[in-house]
Every structure is written in structure tokens, then in C-alpha cells.
Backbone as numpy.savetxt, mean C-alpha at the origin, in Angstrom:
# Nx Ny Nz CAx CAy CAz Cx Cy Cz
18.37 -10.86 16.49 19.30 -10.95 15.37 19.50 -9.58 14.71
20.64 -9.42 14.04 20.98 -8.14 13.44 19.97 -7.70 12.39
19.47 -8.65 11.58 18.51 -8.30 10.53 17.23 -7.69 11.10
16.78 -8.22 12.24 15.55 -7.71 12.86 15.80 -6.29 13.37
16.94 -6.08 14.02 17.29 -4.74 14.52 17.35 -3.75 13.36
17.96 -4.19 12.27 18.08 -3.33 11.09 16.70 -3.01 10.51
15.82 -4.01 10.50 14.47 -3.84 9.96 13.65 -2.83 10.75
13.99 -2.65 12.01 13.25 -1.74 12.89 13.94 -0.39 13.07
15.00 -0.16 12.28 15.78 1.07 12.43 15.50 2.04 11.29
15.10 3.25 11.64 14.88 4.30 10.65 16.21 4.96 10.31
16.32 5.48 9.09 17.60 6.06 8.66 18.03 7.27 9.50
17.09 7.90 10.21 17.44 9.04 11.07 18.31 8.63 12.25
18.38 7.32 12.53 19.20 6.82 13.63 20.68 6.80 13.27
20.99 7.09 12.00 22.38 7.18 11.53 23.14 5.87 11.72
22.50 4.79 11.35 23.13 3.47 11.35 22.43 2.62 10.29
22.81 1.37 10.14 22.17 0.53 9.13 20.66 0.52 9.36
19.91 0.79 8.29 18.47 0.97 8.46 17.66 0.04 7.54
16.35 0.22 7.57 15.42 -0.76 7.00 15.24 -0.74 5.48
15.71 0.28 4.78 15.28 0.47 3.39 15.62 -0.70 2.46
16.79 -1.30 2.62 17.16 -2.42 1.75 16.30 -3.65 2.05
16.03 -3.88 3.34 15.18 -5.00 3.74 13.74 -4.78 3.29
13.31 -3.53 3.29 11.95 -3.20 2.84 11.80 -3.54 1.36
12.83 -3.28 0.57 12.84 -3.60 -0.86 12.65 -5.11 -1.06
13.36 -5.89 -0.26 13.24 -7.35 -0.33 11.86 -7.80 0.15
11.43 -7.26 1.28 10.16 -7.66 1.88 8.97 -7.39 0.99
9.04 -6.31 0.24 7.97 -5.96 -0.70 7.76 -7.07 -1.72
8.86 -7.61 -2.25 8.78 -8.68 -3.24 8.30 -9.99 -2.62
8.81 -10.30 -1.42 8.41 -11.53 -0.74 6.92 -11.48 -0.39
6.46 -10.34 0.10 5.04 -10.18 0.43 4.18 -10.37 -0.81
4.59 -9.76 -1.91 3.82 -9.88 -3.16 3.70 -11.33 -3.60
4.80 -12.09 -3.49 4.78 -13.50 -3.88 3.89 -14.32 -2.96
4.01 -14.11 -1.65 3.22 -14.87 -0.68 1.72 -14.61 -0.85
1.36 -13.35 -1.04 -0.05 -13.00 -1.21 -0.58 -13.59 -2.52
0.21 -13.51 -3.58 -0.19 -14.09 -4.87 -0.37 -15.59 -4.75
0.56 -16.24 -4.07 0.51 -17.69 -3.83 -0.78 -18.06 -3.10
-1.10 -17.32 -2.05 -2.29 -17.57 -1.25 -3.56 -17.40 -2.10
-3.64 -16.29 -2.82 -4.84 -16.01 -3.62 -5.00 -17.01 -4.76
-3.89 -17.41 -5.36 -3.95 -18.37 -6.46 -4.52 -19.71 -6.00
-4.15 -20.13 -4.79 -4.60 -21.44 -4.29 -5.99 -21.40 -3.64
-6.37 -20.26 -3.07 -7.61 -20.19 -2.30 -8.78 -19.56 -3.06
-8.52 -18.87 -4.16 -9.57 -18.15 -4.87 -9.73 -18.69 -6.29
-9.89 -19.99 -6.40 -9.93 -20.64 -7.72 -11.09 -20.15 -8.59
-12.22 -19.83 -7.97 -13.39 -19.44 -8.76 -13.42 -17.99 -9.16
-12.39 -17.23 -8.78 -12.37 -15.79 -9.06 -11.59 -15.50 -10.35
-12.04 -14.49 -11.09 -11.31 -14.12 -12.31 -10.04 -13.34 -11.94
-9.13 -13.24 -12.90 -7.82 -12.62 -12.65 -7.97 -11.15 -12.24
-8.92 -10.43 -12.84 -9.14 -9.03 -12.50 -9.48 -8.85 -11.03
-10.38 -9.71 -10.53 -10.78 -9.63 -9.12 -9.61 -9.98 -8.21
-8.87 -11.04 -8.57 -7.72 -11.45 -7.75 -6.67 -10.32 -7.71
-6.47 -9.64 -8.82 -5.52 -8.52 -8.87 -5.95 -7.40 -7.93
-7.26 -7.12 -7.91 -7.78 -6.09 -7.01 -7.54 -6.47 -5.56
-7.82 -7.75 -5.24 -7.64 -8.22 -3.86 -6.17 -8.13 -3.46
-5.28 -8.53 -4.38 -3.85 -8.45 -4.09 -3.43 -6.99 -3.87
-3.89 -6.11 -4.76 -3.55 -4.70 -4.64 -3.98 -4.13 -3.30
-5.14 -4.57 -2.84 -5.65 -4.11 -1.54 -4.78 -4.65 -0.42
-4.47 -5.94 -0.44 -3.74 -6.58 0.65 -2.31 -6.05 0.81
-1.66 -5.69 -0.29 -0.28 -5.20 -0.19 -0.21 -3.67 -0.15
-1.36 -3.02 -0.06 -1.40 -1.55 -0.05 -0.80 -0.98 1.23
-0.35 0.27 1.14 0.21 0.95 2.31 -0.82 1.08 3.42
-2.09 1.23 3.03 -3.16 1.37 4.03 -3.25 0.14 4.92
-3.26 -1.04 4.30 -3.37 -2.29 5.05 -2.10 -2.55 5.85
-0.95 -2.31 5.25 0.31 -2.51 5.97 0.41 -1.57 7.17
-0.03 -0.34 7.00 -0.03 0.61 8.12 -0.96 0.13 9.23
-2.13 -0.35 8.85 -3.09 -0.87 9.83 -2.48 -2.02 10.64
-1.78 -2.91 9.94 -1.12 -4.04 10.61 -0.03 -3.54 11.56
0.76 -2.58 11.09 1.82 -2.01 11.92 1.27 -1.31 13.15
0.17 -0.59 12.98 -0.46 0.13 14.08 -1.05 -0.84 15.10
-1.74 -1.86 14.61 -2.37 -2.85 15.50 -1.33 -3.61 16.31
-0.15 -3.83 15.72 0.92 -4.56 16.40 1.90 -3.65 17.14
1.56 -2.35 17.19 2.36 -1.37 17.93 3.84 -1.45 17.57
4.12 -1.52 16.27 5.50 -1.69 15.81 6.37 -0.49 16.21
5.76 0.65 16.38 6.49 1.87 16.76 7.24 1.69 18.08
6.70 0.86 18.95 7.29 0.62 20.27 8.70 0.02 20.15
8.95 -0.71 19.08 10.22 -1.41 18.92 11.19 -0.71 17.96
10.77 0.40 17.40 11.61 1.09 16.41 12.74 1.89 17.03
13.82 2.05 16.25 14.92 2.93 16.64 14.98 4.06 15.63
15.05 5.28 16.13 15.09 6.43 15.23 15.85 7.57 15.88
16.24 8.56 15.06 17.05 9.67 15.55 16.25 10.73 16.26
16.97 11.66 16.87 16.34 12.71 17.67 15.56 13.73 16.86
15.74 13.72 15.53 15.01 14.67 14.70 13.55 14.26 14.52
13.24 13.01 14.87 11.87 12.53 14.74 11.23 12.31 16.10
9.93 12.53 16.17 9.17 12.27 17.39 8.31 11.03 17.21
8.15 10.27 18.28 7.36 9.05 18.22 5.92 9.35 17.76
5.37 10.47 18.22 4.00 10.83 17.86 3.88 11.08 16.35
4.94 11.64 15.75 4.94 11.89 14.30 5.07 10.58 13.53
5.96 9.73 14.01 6.17 8.44 13.36 4.92 7.57 13.40
4.22 7.59 14.52 3.03 6.75 14.70 1.98 7.03 13.62
1.93 8.28 13.16 0.93 8.68 12.16 1.45 8.61 10.73
2.74 8.28 10.58 3.34 8.27 9.25 3.10 6.91 8.58
2.12 6.88 7.69 1.71 5.61 7.07 2.83 4.99 6.24
3.59 5.83 5.56 4.65 5.29 4.70 5.72 4.59 5.53
6.19 5.24 6.57 7.25 4.64 7.38 6.78 3.36 8.07
5.60 3.41 8.69 5.09 2.22 9.40 4.87 1.06 8.44
4.30 1.35 7.26 4.08 0.27 6.29 5.41 -0.27 5.76
6.39 0.62 5.55 7.72 0.17 5.10 8.39 -0.72 6.15
8.20 -0.40 7.41 8.79 -1.20 8.49 8.22 -2.62 8.48
6.91 -2.75 8.25 6.31 -4.09 8.17 6.94 -4.88 7.02
7.12 -4.24 5.87 7.75 -4.92 4.74 9.20 -5.28 5.06
9.91 -4.40 5.76 11.30 -4.70 6.10 11.39 -5.87 7.08
10.44 -5.97 8.00 10.40 -7.12 8.91 10.16 -8.42 8.14
9.30 -8.36 7.14 9.05 -9.53 6.29 10.34 -9.93 5.58
11.08 -8.92 5.08 12.36 -9.20 4.43 13.37 -9.82 5.39
13.40 -9.34 6.63 14.33 -9.87 7.64 13.98 -11.31 8.00
12.69 -11.58 8.19 12.25 -12.95 8.52 12.60 -13.91 7.38
12.44 -13.44 6.16 12.78 -14.27 4.99 14.27 -14.64 4.99
15.14 -13.67 5.28 16.58 -13.94 5.29 16.96 -14.90 6.42
16.28 -14.80 7.54 16.62 -15.62 8.71 16.02 -17.03 8.63
14.74 -17.11 8.22 14.01 -18.38 8.31 13.60 -19.01 6.99
13.70 -18.26 5.89 13.32 -18.82 4.59 11.86 -18.58 4.24
11.49 -19.05 3.05 10.17 -18.73 2.51 9.00 -19.33 3.31
9.08 -20.61 3.64 7.95 -21.28 4.30 7.58 -20.62 5.63
8.57 -20.31 6.43 8.30 -19.67 7.72 7.83 -18.23 7.53
8.33 -17.58 6.49 7.89 -16.21 6.21 6.42 -16.21 5.79
6.04 -17.21 5.03 4.63 -17.34 4.62 3.73 -17.49 5.85
4.17 -18.28 6.82 3.40 -18.44 8.07 3.32 -17.11 8.82
4.44 -16.40 8.86 4.52 -15.09 9.53 3.54 -14.11 8.89
3.51 -14.07 7.57 2.61 -13.16 6.84 1.16 -13.54 7.09
0.85 -14.83 7.07 -0.53 -15.26 7.31 -0.99 -14.89 8.71
-0.06 -14.93 9.67 -0.40 -14.53 11.04 -0.65 -13.02 11.10
0.22 -12.24 10.46 0.03 -10.79 10.42 -1.29 -10.42 9.75
-1.63 -11.16 8.72 -2.79 -10.85 7.89 -4.04 -11.65 8.28
-4.02 -12.32 9.40 -5.13 -13.24 9.74 -6.50 -12.57 9.65
-6.62 -11.37 10.19 -7.91 -10.67 10.15 -8.30 -10.27 8.74
-7.35 -9.76 7.99 -7.63 -9.33 6.62 -7.98 -10.52 5.72
-7.29 -11.64 5.89 -7.54 -12.81 5.05 -8.90 -13.44 5.36
-9.32 -13.35 6.62 -10.65 -13.89 6.99 -11.76 -13.08 6.34
-11.57 -11.77 6.27 -12.65 -10.91 5.77 -12.59 -10.59 4.29
-11.51 -11.01 3.62 -11.30 -10.55 2.25 -12.35 -11.10 1.28
-12.87 -12.29 1.52 -13.89 -12.85 0.63 -15.19 -12.06 0.69
-15.44 -11.41 1.83 -16.69 -10.69 2.01 -16.63 -9.26 1.47
-15.43 -8.78 1.19 -15.28 -7.41 0.71 -15.68 -7.30 -0.76
-16.29 -6.19 -1.08 -16.63 -5.91 -2.48 -15.83 -4.71 -2.99
-15.35 -3.90 -2.08 -14.63 -2.69 -2.45 -13.20 -2.81 -1.93
-12.24 -2.87 -2.85 -10.83 -3.01 -2.47 -10.05 -1.73 -2.69
-10.78 -0.65 -2.92 -10.14 0.65 -2.98 -9.28 0.92 -4.19
-9.25 0.01 -5.18 -8.42 0.24 -6.36 -9.28 0.86 -7.45
-9.68 2.11 -7.22 -10.58 2.79 -8.14 -9.90 3.11 -9.47
-8.58 3.32 -9.45 -7.86 3.63 -10.69 -7.96 2.47 -11.68
-7.76 1.25 -11.19 -7.85 0.08 -12.06 -9.27 -0.10 -12.58
-10.24 0.11 -11.70 -11.64 -0.04 -12.09 -12.02 0.97 -13.17
-11.58 2.22 -13.00 -11.87 3.25 -13.99 -11.18 2.93 -15.31
-9.94 2.48 -15.21 -9.19 2.12 -16.41 -9.89 1.02 -17.20
-10.37 -0.02 -16.49 -11.05 -1.12 -17.16 -12.36 -0.66 -17.79
-13.07 0.23 -17.10 -14.33 0.75 -17.63 -14.10 1.52 -18.93
-13.05 2.35 -18.95 -12.76 3.15 -20.14 -12.24 2.28 -21.28
-11.38 1.32 -20.96 -10.84 0.43 -22.00 -11.92 -0.43 -22.64
-12.99 -0.69 -21.89 -14.11 -1.47 -22.43 -14.84 -0.68 -23.52
-14.71 0.64 -23.47 -15.39 1.50 -24.44 -14.48 1.96 -25.56
-13.24 2.30 -25.19 -12.28 2.83 -26.16 -10.87 2.42 -25.77
-10.00 2.34 -26.75 -8.61 1.95 -26.48 -7.78 3.18 -26.08
-8.23 3.86 -25.03 -7.51 5.03 -24.50 -7.46 4.91 -22.98
-6.61 5.71 -22.37 -6.47 5.67 -20.91 -6.66 7.07 -20.33
-7.17 7.17 -19.12 -7.28 8.48 -18.47 -5.91 8.97 -18.03
-5.78 10.26 -17.87 -4.53 10.86 -17.38 -4.79 11.53 -16.03
-3.79 11.48 -15.16 -3.91 12.11 -13.84 -2.93 13.28 -13.76
-3.42 14.42 -13.32 -2.59 15.62 -13.25 -2.68 16.25 -11.87
-1.51 16.56 -11.30 -1.47 17.33 -10.05 -1.65 18.79 -10.43
-2.75 19.40 -9.99 -2.99 20.79 -10.37 -2.74 21.78 -9.23
-2.51 21.24 -8.01 -2.24 22.14 -6.89 -1.65 21.34 -5.73
-0.80 21.98 -4.93 -0.32 21.39 -3.68 -0.44 22.44 -2.58
-0.65 21.96 -1.37 -0.74 22.86 -0.21 0.07 22.28 0.93
0.55 23.16 1.82 1.26 22.71 3.02 2.77 22.72 2.85
3.45 22.44 3.96 4.92 22.42 3.97 5.44 21.17 3.29
6.75 21.09 3.12 7.38 19.98 2.39 7.03 18.62 2.98
6.94 18.53 4.31 6.69 17.24 4.96 5.21 17.00 5.27
4.37 18.00 5.03 2.93 17.84 5.30 2.12 18.34 4.12
2.48 17.91 2.94 1.82 18.38 1.73 0.47 17.69 1.53
-0.44 18.44 0.92 -1.69 17.88 0.42 -1.68 18.07 -1.09
-1.94 16.98 -1.81 -1.91 17.02 -3.27 -3.33 17.05 -3.81
-3.54 17.88 -4.82 -4.84 17.98 -5.49 -4.66 17.47 -6.93
-5.45 16.47 -7.28 -5.29 15.79 -8.57 -6.61 15.79 -9.33
-6.52 15.90 -10.64 -7.71 15.73 -11.49 -7.43 14.61 -12.49
-8.48 13.86 -12.81 -8.34 12.81 -13.81 -9.03 13.30 -15.08
-8.28 13.22 -16.18 -8.74 13.78 -17.46 -8.88 12.66 -18.49
-9.97 12.71 -19.21 -10.19 11.75 -20.31 -10.86 12.48 -21.46
-10.29 12.33 -22.63 -10.81 12.99 -23.84 -10.94 14.50 -23.63
-9.87 15.05 -23.05 -9.75 16.50 -22.83 -10.78 17.10 -21.88
-11.36 16.30 -21.03 -12.27 16.85 -20.02 -11.99 16.22 -18.66
-12.16 17.01 -17.62 -11.96 16.54 -16.25 -13.17 15.71 -15.84
-12.94 14.46 -15.49 -14.05 13.59 -15.11 -14.07 13.28 -13.61
-13.08 13.79 -12.88 -13.05 13.60 -11.43 -11.87 14.32 -10.82
-11.96 14.64 -9.54 -10.83 15.28 -8.85 -10.76 14.75 -7.42
-9.59 14.88 -6.83 -9.43 14.38 -5.46 -8.23 15.01 -4.79
-8.13 14.82 -3.49 -6.97 15.32 -2.74 -6.51 14.24 -1.78
-5.24 14.32 -1.37 -4.70 13.33 -0.45 -3.31 13.72 0.02
-2.82 12.98 1.01 -1.49 13.23 1.56 -0.39 12.73 0.64
-0.76 11.86 -0.30 0.17 11.41 -1.33 -0.53 11.57 -2.67
0.27 11.56 -3.75 -0.32 11.68 -5.09 -1.21 10.47 -5.38
-0.75 9.29 -4.97 -1.54 8.07 -5.21 -2.90 8.14 -4.53
-2.90 8.61 -3.30 -4.15 8.74 -2.55 -5.11 9.71 -3.25
-4.57 10.81 -3.73 -5.38 11.80 -4.44 -5.91 11.23 -5.76
-5.07 10.46 -6.44 -5.49 9.84 -7.70 -6.64 8.85 -7.47
-6.55 8.08 -6.39 -7.61 7.11 -6.09 -8.93 7.84 -5.82
-8.87 8.94 -5.09 -10.10 9.69 -4.80 -10.68 10.28 -6.08
-9.82 10.79 -6.96 -10.28 11.35 -8.23 -10.96 10.26 -9.08
-10.34 9.07 -9.12 -10.93 7.95 -9.87 -12.26 7.52 -9.26
-12.33 7.50 -7.93 -13.57 7.13 -7.24 -14.70 8.08 -7.62
-14.40 9.38 -7.64 -15.43 10.37 -8.02 -15.85 10.20 -9.47
-14.88 9.90 -10.34 -15.19 9.70 -11.74 -16.12 8.50 -11.92
-15.88 7.44 -11.15 -16.72 6.24 -11.23 -18.13 6.52 -10.73
-18.24 7.35 -9.69 -19.56 7.70 -9.15 -20.38 8.48 -10.16
-19.68 9.38 -10.90 -20.40 10.15 -11.93 -20.79 9.23 -13.09
-19.90 8.32 -13.41 -20.15 7.30 -14.44 -20.64 7.88 -15.76
-20.14 9.06 -16.11 -20.52 9.66 -17.39 -19.38 9.46 -18.39
-18.98 8.23 -18.51 -17.86 7.89 -19.38 -18.37 7.54 -20.78
């Protein structure tokens, strides 16, 4: 179907591409995951459920799913991109998975999309109850600080390295005018999470 072809097409192919479907798929995925967690995790508090949801819809998990299912094999893209570059691009691969979810929703509706998502996430959903670390260090740090004072930490990019398409971001997290952690990553969000993780390890809040 046309929607599936569109969902697998990168904008470099110079034709209808996945971005609009990805926007839809992101919302559908969020609803399906929330629905699942609400019904299956009755004994868990809202904070824990939010962490689990944040982990499940993260780019890291979506990229892992895309990589495991070799989604790159079915993609259409322009000559300016190489398959080897795309395979390692977490943002594009994770966006493609969301766009496929959006396409399935338009073709088959919510119930079938929910089944599709559960199949994609089968491994993650089986292991999610056993996980204690969902990688959302920013939320954890925020909750720790709010428990002590009604203030929030700030994240600042203090340096970048590399070319426009291969940048590394260096971030520090500041609270009460002092740096409590720093981190680096391929995206600002990734660097912020590492900075928050270091701040939590120091735990001198």
C-alpha cells in the first residue's frame, strides 16, 4: 500500500516521505504503550509507570527494534545517503518505526495497530517488569531535587565538537549556581541524560 511505501521513504528520495506519518505514529505509539501499562501495571505508582513509558518510546528502544527487524533493507532513500550511514543513524531508524506505526494505524485502525506494536515490542514488554533502570536520569534527578526544594536544575551546552552531521555535544547540569554533573553525546538529550546520571551518582544534592 502507498502508506507503507511512504513510511519507508526518506526525504532524500525526493518524493512523499515518512515525516508526516512519523508524527502520527509517535502519538499512536504513546497511546498504545500508555494503554498497556495502565492495564498491566496496576500495582505501580504513576512515577514508575512514566519512567517505563519514557523508556519504551525512547529513540534508543525504537532504534533497537528497527535494527533487529532490519528495516533499512526496505527503505528508499536518495543517492546522497549511504546505507551504511543510515544503518547507524538512530534518529532516522527510530523515526521510520514510528512512521510504520502511523501507516498501519491509517490502514488497519487502532486495534490492529496495538497488536502490531505488541509484536514489535514483545521482547521489551517481557523484560520490562524486571528492569530497574529505565535510563530517564533527568526525571529522577528532577524528582530528587524537587523533594528538597521547589527549584529545577538547568542544562547548558558548553561545547560542541565535530562536523555539522557528526556533532558531539558537551552538557553540564547546574543547580544553585554550581555544576553538579556533566556529560557528552551525539544529541543534546543524550548528553543531558549522561550529565544527570553523573549528578545522581555524586548525590551531593
